[in-house]
XYZ file of C-alpha atoms in Angstrom:
583
model
C 0.101 -0.024 0.097
C 0.980 3.512 -0.597
C 1.443 6.057 2.463
C -1.484 5.613 4.855
C -1.611 7.660 7.911
C -1.532 5.772 11.533
C -4.797 7.664 12.001
C -6.199 5.447 9.300
C -5.020 1.916 10.751
C -5.027 -0.081 13.754
C -7.972 -1.544 15.951
C -8.223 -0.422 19.470
C -9.859 -2.747 22.063
C -11.168 -1.312 25.104
C -12.778 -3.052 27.829
C -15.506 -0.888 29.513
C -17.905 -1.937 32.457
C -17.455 -5.484 31.469
C -18.278 -4.960 27.786
C -15.741 -4.622 24.982
C -16.011 -2.630 22.009
C -13.810 -1.877 19.408
C -12.913 1.078 17.781
C -11.251 1.302 14.249
C -9.086 4.526 14.043
C -10.068 7.058 11.640
C -12.911 9.186 13.197
C -14.773 6.847 15.366
C -15.596 4.054 12.894
C -17.103 1.918 15.785
C -17.912 -1.549 14.891
C -21.626 -2.397 15.121
C -22.778 -4.900 17.661
C -20.450 -4.243 20.369
C -21.906 -1.109 21.717
C -25.288 -0.136 23.385
C -26.338 3.353 24.586
C -25.608 2.460 28.374
C -21.959 1.548 27.627
C -20.816 5.147 26.483
C -17.355 6.434 26.758
C -18.685 9.299 28.899
C -21.279 9.306 31.559
C -24.257 11.496 31.168
C -22.814 13.408 34.324
C -19.564 14.117 32.793
C -20.712 15.172 29.427
C -19.687 18.631 28.902
C -21.905 21.571 27.651
C -20.418 21.530 24.435
C -20.982 17.681 23.872
C -24.560 18.072 25.486
C -25.367 20.828 22.846
C -23.980 18.805 19.791
C -25.757 15.721 21.023
C -29.040 17.524 21.095
C -28.633 18.901 17.890
C -27.757 15.457 16.304
C -30.843 14.043 18.122
C -33.044 16.697 16.806
C -31.670 16.234 13.151
C -32.212 12.408 13.245
C -35.651 12.916 14.672
C -36.631 15.768 12.451
C -34.297 15.760 9.411
C -34.297 12.411 8.104
C -36.620 11.464 5.034
C -40.290 11.088 5.892
C -41.820 12.305 2.833
C -43.793 10.818 -0.248
C -44.554 7.473 -0.647
C -40.874 6.197 -0.180
C -38.767 6.840 2.868
C -35.100 6.769 2.738
C -31.901 7.019 5.141
C -31.356 10.542 3.383
C -31.548 14.163 5.523
C -33.158 17.086 4.131
C -30.635 20.211 3.748
C -32.343 21.841 6.733
C -35.709 22.872 8.188
C -37.522 26.122 9.333
C -36.777 26.373 12.987
C -40.552 27.190 14.198
C -42.518 24.712 11.920
C -40.006 21.939 11.464
C -41.306 22.190 7.771
C -37.992 21.126 5.290
C -36.068 23.680 3.155
C -37.580 23.522 -0.260
C -36.741 24.871 -3.849
C -39.368 26.973 -5.191
C -39.754 27.506 -8.955
C -42.228 27.718 -11.672
C -45.199 26.381 -9.565
C -43.083 23.558 -8.326
C -41.814 22.808 -5.039
C -38.856 20.112 -4.175
C -37.642 19.116 -0.806
C -33.666 19.719 -0.962
C -31.471 16.685 -0.029
C -28.170 17.872 -1.512
C -25.640 14.881 0.037
C -23.031 17.586 -1.428
C -24.163 20.056 1.020
C -24.049 17.874 4.040
C -20.444 16.760 4.461
C -19.935 18.560 7.585
C -23.251 17.133 9.007
C -21.561 13.659 8.222
C -18.418 14.751 10.054
C -20.419 15.586 13.423
C -22.498 12.653 13.232
C -19.021 10.215 12.879
C -17.443 12.550 15.456
C -20.301 12.268 18.100
C -20.008 8.689 17.855
C -16.257 8.665 18.380
C -16.615 10.647 21.651
C -19.437 9.423 23.043
C -19.259 5.543 21.872
C -23.131 5.939 20.755
C -22.900 4.106 17.195
C -26.466 5.271 16.203
C -25.000 8.465 14.879
C -22.117 7.123 12.577
C -24.728 4.289 11.677
C -27.365 6.996 10.352
C -24.434 8.690 8.332
C -23.220 5.408 6.723
C -26.935 4.393 5.818
C -26.868 7.867 3.918
C -23.695 7.026 2.099
C -24.901 3.457 1.548
C -28.252 4.980 -0.117
C -26.603 7.457 -2.248
C -24.303 4.879 -3.634
C -27.107 2.660 -4.164
C -29.943 4.616 -5.714
C -28.369 8.459 -6.366
C -25.262 7.826 -8.773
C -24.961 7.562 -12.394
C -23.622 4.754 -14.699
C -20.232 5.990 -14.254
C -20.201 6.293 -10.280
C -20.871 10.130 -10.036
C -23.243 10.958 -7.274
C -26.203 13.269 -7.851
C -25.275 16.080 -5.488
C -23.092 19.364 -5.552
C -23.913 22.593 -6.794
C -26.222 21.618 -9.559
C -28.016 18.846 -8.209
C -29.877 17.351 -5.623
C -32.648 14.862 -4.636
C -36.258 15.579 -3.863
C -37.352 13.832 -1.099
C -40.993 13.935 -2.040
C -40.355 11.982 -5.382
C -36.784 10.510 -4.608
C -35.727 12.074 -7.985
C -32.561 13.723 -8.839
C -32.906 17.465 -9.749
C -32.080 19.434 -11.884
C -32.467 16.663 -14.770
C -29.805 17.255 -17.281
C -27.523 19.686 -15.466
C -23.903 18.718 -14.533
C -21.978 17.275 -11.815
C -19.866 20.057 -9.776
C -18.107 20.084 -6.507
C -16.559 23.484 -5.460
C -15.300 23.542 -1.876
C -17.214 21.048 -0.786
C -14.445 18.720 0.225
C -16.665 15.571 0.932
C -15.668 13.163 3.712
C -14.129 10.879 1.502
C -12.279 8.853 4.343
C -15.677 7.896 6.137
C -17.284 7.057 2.619
C -13.924 4.824 1.889
C -14.897 2.905 5.418
C -18.411 2.440 4.308
C -17.887 1.224 0.634
C -14.527 1.662 -0.758
C -15.546 0.003 -4.136
C -18.104 2.558 -4.711
C -16.162 5.293 -3.620
C -13.101 4.569 -5.738
C -15.223 4.375 -8.535
C -16.861 7.960 -7.674
C -13.376 9.558 -7.320
C -12.008 8.023 -10.537
C -15.527 9.282 -12.214
C -14.869 12.960 -10.904
C -11.321 12.860 -12.941
C -12.992 11.455 -15.856
C -16.093 13.756 -16.126
C -14.011 17.045 -15.358
C -11.175 17.047 -17.518
C -11.724 18.215 -20.812
C -8.030 17.632 -22.347
C -5.547 15.730 -20.272
C -2.315 16.936 -22.129
C -2.935 20.477 -21.004
C -5.241 19.805 -17.733
C -7.982 21.894 -19.318
C -10.525 21.498 -16.235
C -14.188 22.063 -16.393
C -15.727 22.946 -13.105
C -18.730 21.353 -14.744
C -18.845 17.362 -15.380
C -21.182 15.243 -17.473
C -22.881 12.450 -16.250
C -22.942 8.927 -17.807
C -19.600 9.420 -19.324
C -17.994 6.230 -20.707
C -14.618 5.772 -18.586
C -11.501 6.727 -20.572
C -7.789 6.118 -19.853
C -7.509 8.124 -16.887
C -4.057 8.337 -15.433
C -2.593 6.802 -18.580
C -2.774 9.955 -20.531
C 0.225 11.967 -21.947
C 0.731 15.568 -20.524
C 2.518 18.199 -22.380
C 3.300 21.081 -19.877
C 1.129 23.625 -21.079
C 1.920 27.618 -20.647
C 0.169 29.455 -17.841
C -3.028 31.321 -19.273
C -3.516 28.936 -22.295
C -6.887 29.464 -24.061
C -9.094 26.461 -23.029
C -12.553 25.430 -23.334
C -13.020 25.111 -19.579
C -12.869 27.422 -16.465
C -9.983 26.133 -14.141
C -11.230 27.696 -11.260
C -9.227 26.637 -7.680
C -12.530 26.149 -5.920
C -13.403 23.309 -8.284
C -9.635 22.336 -8.883
C -9.166 21.735 -5.081
C -11.774 19.292 -4.991
C -10.373 17.570 -7.848
C -6.894 17.315 -6.028
C -8.582 15.877 -2.708
C -10.143 13.317 -4.846
C -6.987 12.430 -6.474
C -4.728 12.444 -3.548
C -7.497 10.354 -1.430
C -7.437 7.695 -4.117
C -3.599 7.625 -3.534
C -3.687 7.601 0.615
C -6.429 5.201 0.484
C -6.585 3.335 -2.736
C -2.891 3.094 -3.674
C -3.360 4.698 -7.102
C 0.247 6.046 -7.941
C -1.152 7.677 -11.170
C -3.914 9.697 -9.156
C -1.039 11.165 -6.977
C 0.884 11.959 -10.268
C -2.141 13.774 -11.682
C -3.144 15.365 -8.359
C 0.095 16.945 -7.675
C 0.266 18.068 -11.074
C -2.941 19.658 -10.921
C -1.940 21.756 -8.108
C 1.214 22.780 -9.657
C -0.524 24.386 -12.785
C -1.865 26.993 -10.181
C 1.517 27.393 -8.610
C 3.427 27.497 -12.106
C 1.013 30.493 -12.940
C 1.710 32.507 -9.958
C 3.345 35.699 -10.891
C 7.117 35.179 -11.078
C 8.047 38.199 -9.024
C 5.392 38.494 -6.447
C 4.259 34.804 -6.179
C 0.867 36.014 -5.949
C -1.964 34.213 -7.465
C -3.779 32.443 -9.211
C -7.464 31.601 -9.117
C -7.496 29.867 -12.342
C -4.514 28.883 -14.504
C -5.963 29.204 -18.244
C -8.198 31.666 -19.797
C -11.603 31.146 -21.505
C -10.847 30.724 -25.517
C -12.393 33.807 -27.315
C -15.048 32.797 -29.616
C -16.999 35.813 -30.287
C -15.594 39.521 -30.150
C -16.905 41.884 -27.503
C -17.390 45.465 -28.286
C -14.269 47.805 -27.784
C -15.998 50.060 -25.792
C -19.459 50.599 -23.540
C -20.788 48.475 -20.964
C -20.302 44.628 -21.003
C -23.580 43.239 -19.678
C -25.676 40.387 -20.056
C -24.486 37.507 -22.520
C -21.287 39.985 -23.075
C -19.659 38.502 -19.835
C -20.113 34.816 -20.846
C -17.046 33.198 -21.444
C -17.154 32.678 -25.018
C -16.215 36.341 -25.401
C -12.841 35.211 -23.910
C -11.148 36.342 -20.542
C -13.626 38.507 -18.802
C -11.098 40.618 -16.854
C -9.076 41.141 -20.038
C -12.345 42.415 -21.549
C -13.197 44.790 -18.941
C -9.850 45.955 -17.669
C -6.939 45.582 -20.241
C -7.276 49.010 -21.457
C -6.297 50.250 -17.918
C -3.876 47.650 -16.668
C -2.652 46.039 -19.543
C -1.848 42.302 -19.905
C -2.117 41.693 -16.001
C -5.499 42.135 -16.531
C -6.684 38.213 -16.587
C -9.258 36.553 -14.363
C -6.262 34.655 -13.139
C -4.718 37.434 -11.823
C -7.474 38.936 -9.699
C -6.818 39.419 -6.207
C -9.788 40.800 -4.907
C -13.734 39.851 -3.775
C -14.919 36.640 -2.299
C -12.643 34.592 -4.300
C -9.921 35.561 -2.175
C -11.593 33.338 0.575
C -10.939 30.532 -1.591
C -7.532 30.885 -2.953
C -6.005 32.047 0.482
C -8.529 30.258 2.964
C -10.495 27.237 1.843
C -8.115 25.814 -0.778
C -4.919 26.219 1.367
C -6.366 24.771 4.164
C -7.463 21.329 2.233
C -3.981 21.435 0.728
C -2.224 21.763 4.029
C -4.485 18.878 5.486
C -3.438 16.575 2.441
C 0.130 17.717 3.009
C -0.106 16.385 6.615
C -1.891 13.371 5.644
C 1.246 12.630 3.333
C 3.737 14.007 5.709
C 7.334 12.898 5.312
C 6.660 12.186 1.981
C 8.151 13.900 -1.141
C 4.476 14.528 -2.187
C 3.546 16.237 1.340
C 6.691 18.212 1.367
C 6.284 19.513 -2.139
C 2.259 20.416 -1.289
C 3.687 22.039 2.030
C 6.221 24.090 0.305
C 3.961 25.561 -2.379
C 1.192 26.396 -0.140
C 3.611 28.042 2.547
C 5.105 30.019 -0.186
C 1.523 31.088 -1.440
C 0.559 32.379 1.966
C 3.692 34.116 2.550
C 3.412 35.935 -0.557
C -0.193 37.163 0.371
C 0.717 38.256 3.762
C 3.649 40.051 2.788
C 2.271 41.953 -0.155
C -1.589 42.208 0.595
C -2.036 42.564 4.152
C -2.607 46.134 5.926
C -2.281 45.319 9.679
C -3.602 48.997 10.446
C -6.481 48.162 8.713
C -6.730 44.492 9.274
C -7.723 43.764 5.419
C -6.168 42.667 2.361
C -5.438 45.085 -0.482
C -7.471 44.857 -3.648
C -4.527 43.867 -6.346
C -3.486 42.469 -9.413
C -1.023 39.434 -8.910
C 1.623 41.500 -9.949
C 1.389 43.527 -6.833
C -0.470 46.445 -8.481
C -2.358 48.133 -5.512
C -6.075 48.890 -6.345
C -6.899 50.620 -3.306
C -8.766 54.071 -4.299
C -9.369 52.896 -7.778
C -12.722 52.268 -9.153
C -13.754 49.758 -11.873
C -13.083 51.644 -15.334
C -15.596 49.894 -17.218
C -18.930 47.777 -16.581
C -18.385 44.199 -16.869
C -18.356 40.722 -15.201
C -16.893 42.268 -12.069
C -19.290 45.149 -11.287
C -20.541 48.484 -12.862
C -18.283 51.345 -13.655
C -17.222 53.567 -10.953
C -17.926 51.021 -8.174
C -14.765 50.976 -5.859
C -12.142 47.997 -5.695
C -13.202 47.063 -2.127
C -10.364 45.332 0.292
C -11.210 41.794 1.564
C -11.787 41.419 5.231
C -10.066 38.334 6.596
C -12.532 35.133 7.309
C -12.315 32.363 9.938
C -10.977 30.191 6.626
C -8.346 32.541 5.923
C -7.199 32.823 9.628
C -7.370 29.064 9.930
C -5.132 28.702 6.594
C -2.418 30.647 8.102
C -2.705 29.147 11.757
C -2.142 25.724 9.744
C 0.822 26.731 7.968
C 2.173 28.303 11.244
C 1.942 25.140 12.798
C 3.243 22.993 10.066
C 6.322 25.337 9.373
C 7.117 25.347 12.808
C 6.601 29.104 13.169
C 7.760 30.569 10.207
C 8.589 34.356 10.758
C 6.301 35.713 8.206
C 3.597 33.417 8.735
C 3.773 34.445 12.454
C 3.984 37.989 11.980
C 0.854 37.775 9.817
C -1.154 35.630 12.524
C -0.182 37.967 15.142
C -1.592 40.761 13.310
C -4.796 38.942 12.146
C -5.036 37.940 16.013
C -4.863 41.246 17.232
C -7.171 42.697 14.218
C -9.784 40.207 14.965
C -9.511 41.412 18.726
C -8.380 37.921 19.782
C -5.481 39.458 21.852
C -1.559 39.299 21.129
C 0.054 35.878 20.630
C 3.287 37.324 21.116
C 6.639 37.510 18.968
C 7.071 34.151 18.190
C 5.901 30.543 18.785
C 7.440 30.206 22.314
C 6.230 33.721 23.529
C 3.512 34.103 26.112
C 0.520 35.469 24.649
C -1.673 38.132 26.046
C -5.103 37.057 24.400
C -8.600 38.338 24.774
C -10.619 36.228 27.075
C -13.444 39.227 26.854
C -14.021 38.365 23.002
C -17.486 38.056 21.606
C -16.335 35.834 18.393
C -18.648 32.776 17.847
C -17.047 31.429 14.481
C -16.166 27.990 13.882
C -13.361 29.027 11.990
C -12.043 31.124 14.257
C -12.398 28.410 17.032
C -10.520 25.918 14.993
C -7.926 28.501 14.135
C -7.384 28.962 18.081
C -7.148 25.339 18.336
C -4.416 25.238 15.622
C -2.489 27.834 17.650
C -2.935 25.719 20.950
C -1.996 22.709 18.958
C 1.520 24.800 17.708
C 2.321 26.124 20.970
C 0.965 23.872 23.613
C 0.156 26.900 25.671
C -3.175 26.612 27.582
C -4.126 30.078 27.240
C -5.042 29.200 23.784
C -7.272 26.384 24.976
C -8.930 28.869 27.701
C -9.607 31.066 24.394
C -10.958 28.463 22.423
C -13.354 27.265 25.310
C -14.792 30.974 25.419
C -15.246 31.012 21.619
C -17.010 27.599 22.180
C -19.336 29.472 24.957
C -20.131 32.143 22.670
C -21.287 29.794 19.896
C -23.678 28.241 22.504
C -24.501 31.451 23.411
C -25.249 33.283 20.124
C -25.950 30.215 17.687
C -27.412 27.531 19.460
C -31.367 28.004 19.982
C -34.098 25.604 20.362
C -31.608 22.583 19.868
C -30.057 23.613 16.470
C -27.149 25.506 15.461
C -28.307 28.600 13.232
C -26.745 31.851 12.211
C -28.704 33.596 14.730
C -31.998 33.663 16.669
C -33.622 35.960 14.124
C -32.968 33.268 11.169
C -35.952 31.265 10.096
C -34.115 27.997 8.558
C -31.613 25.817 10.134
C -28.779 24.610 7.741
C -27.728 21.259 9.039
C -24.278 21.608 7.527
C -23.304 24.465 9.769
C -19.734 24.192 11.007
C -20.168 25.033 14.546
C -21.022 21.754 15.949
C -17.990 19.901 14.415
C -15.996 22.959 15.621
C -17.254 22.205 19.357
C -16.588 18.490 19.083
C -12.942 19.225 17.761
C -12.710 21.241 21.024
C -14.310 18.666 23.174
C -11.682 15.950 21.735
C -9.045 18.402 22.896
C -10.416 19.058 26.106
C -10.504 15.091 26.561
C -7.117 14.825 25.728
C -8.118 12.550 22.903
C -7.048 12.533 19.182
C -8.254 10.712 16.018
C -11.860 10.511 17.031
C -13.431 13.682 15.556
C -12.710 14.742 11.859
C -11.375 18.002 11.232
C -13.186 21.179 10.045
C -11.838 21.657 6.650
C -13.965 24.711 5.687
C -15.922 22.513 3.295
C -19.306 24.098 2.201
C -21.962 23.132 -0.351
C -24.920 25.188 -1.851
C -27.256 24.722 -4.603
C -27.844 26.857 -7.562
C -30.696 27.143 -10.133
C -30.259 28.363 -14.041
C -29.423 32.099 -14.396
C -32.192 34.380 -14.898
C -32.578 38.320 -15.282
C -32.049 39.135 -11.802
C -29.118 36.581 -11.068
C -28.824 33.192 -10.371
C -31.088 31.744 -7.652
C -29.492 29.731 -4.997
C -30.693 27.924 -1.631
C -28.252 30.753 0.281
C -31.186 32.924 -0.389
C -33.422 30.569 1.733
C -30.877 30.602 4.591
C -30.539 34.428 4.595
C -34.146 34.852 5.480
C -34.832 36.387 8.760
C -38.043 36.991 11.018
C -39.190 40.700 11.063
């Protein structure tokens, strides 16, 4: 076998109150039949407030969130419910109403259920997750093995049909819980991961990647294709967005780590290298994509670019909108502003660092780590403004766009709109914290982490990894990414002050986001999203407090949403539902 982490192997047998149970390392994979509710690892009296809240949440999800609709009932979950009525979240369109069950938007929930079984010893949570996996593989996958899930597909629990028919496969920052899916059914998981690459690579010789993949494709040669080392920003038919690319890299390296596929490793590393190779040679900043759309129609020389003029058949959208003012650097891949930065310098590096850690002490792991640290250092060096606690809007060559306005209406907004700085998110802090830990306190990364902590009013970590921090124990932060960030800092420093701060953030999450037995954005929001990451972060905190490891899957910033067809007023999304509040 190829590299397998210790956390994925081994059987631990423990005697508990005269009853034996077995725990296969790898996130609480408890063997059914050896454990009953009365034989938990933790007695009810000893259960912490964090664990109590997460278990109450999980109980409610199992009771009120599983499929009880239509003529056929399945082990699948609705994506969420109305917090007062208990009605499932629906997709409303053209006088139709579908109950959304998007397994691609439930991967944090799966991690919660598995982690909860790991900490409590109660098998039913993991069992519920496993049944959902089994059902999806058996009933909701195409002939190639692709699941009906992700950005443009879901299962309607009323009819058990996949919606929207004819739309493509898409994963963008979903980061599924493949380790668990592999344990449940390694044959189907291998098939699924291979089918992803088969469906999403348009041209193997230059890794022209499409964020959309066709269903029911015949399997091609996969890892046996030739590769030609293409130049960066080659014109292609796909859009090589890193939010889709990172999911592809995860799929390939999972096939290597769990399935011993050397070819998958080669192509997964090769794909990440395309993003690294396209970084600006001077600043090492960028990129969100390593190709540009092939221009099939000419846009007008002047005037606003709206409607179909923003489509990719007119070529690179940043070039069309900005090149007259900013020159050759104006390419979509070189854009360093807007919400995409949450992916480029947050979600993506968190996942790549996770993969590097799974493959630590190997050439592949070292390479992934080196490339990711380089990218984060460059962003901190060139873009972060400590006094404002934000990242400057920039082009990848270092051009500062602060104070500039959009010179032309187009894909990126209306003429005259200011280029806005990027505020740090919990995911961005988590990426830097993981990088700090895995680099043993790299000076540039530590400096950035210190200022980010100060900027988010979490206190002062001090001058270096060994410094005694002065943390803010009065913080009101109640964010999953921030909590896991602080746990990373505790893991890096072993200083108990960070653990104390993590507990305070955990208490804030309970105070502000735990209502009526569910985790929800706020007490004003109407709909509960079962995939909210806060319960997973609390389980990670609980695991540390218990002095254990390997029982709770890590929070990796994965996030799913469902989008409809573009309309005149934009693209409908289930995000609109979860944003609804009570008046």
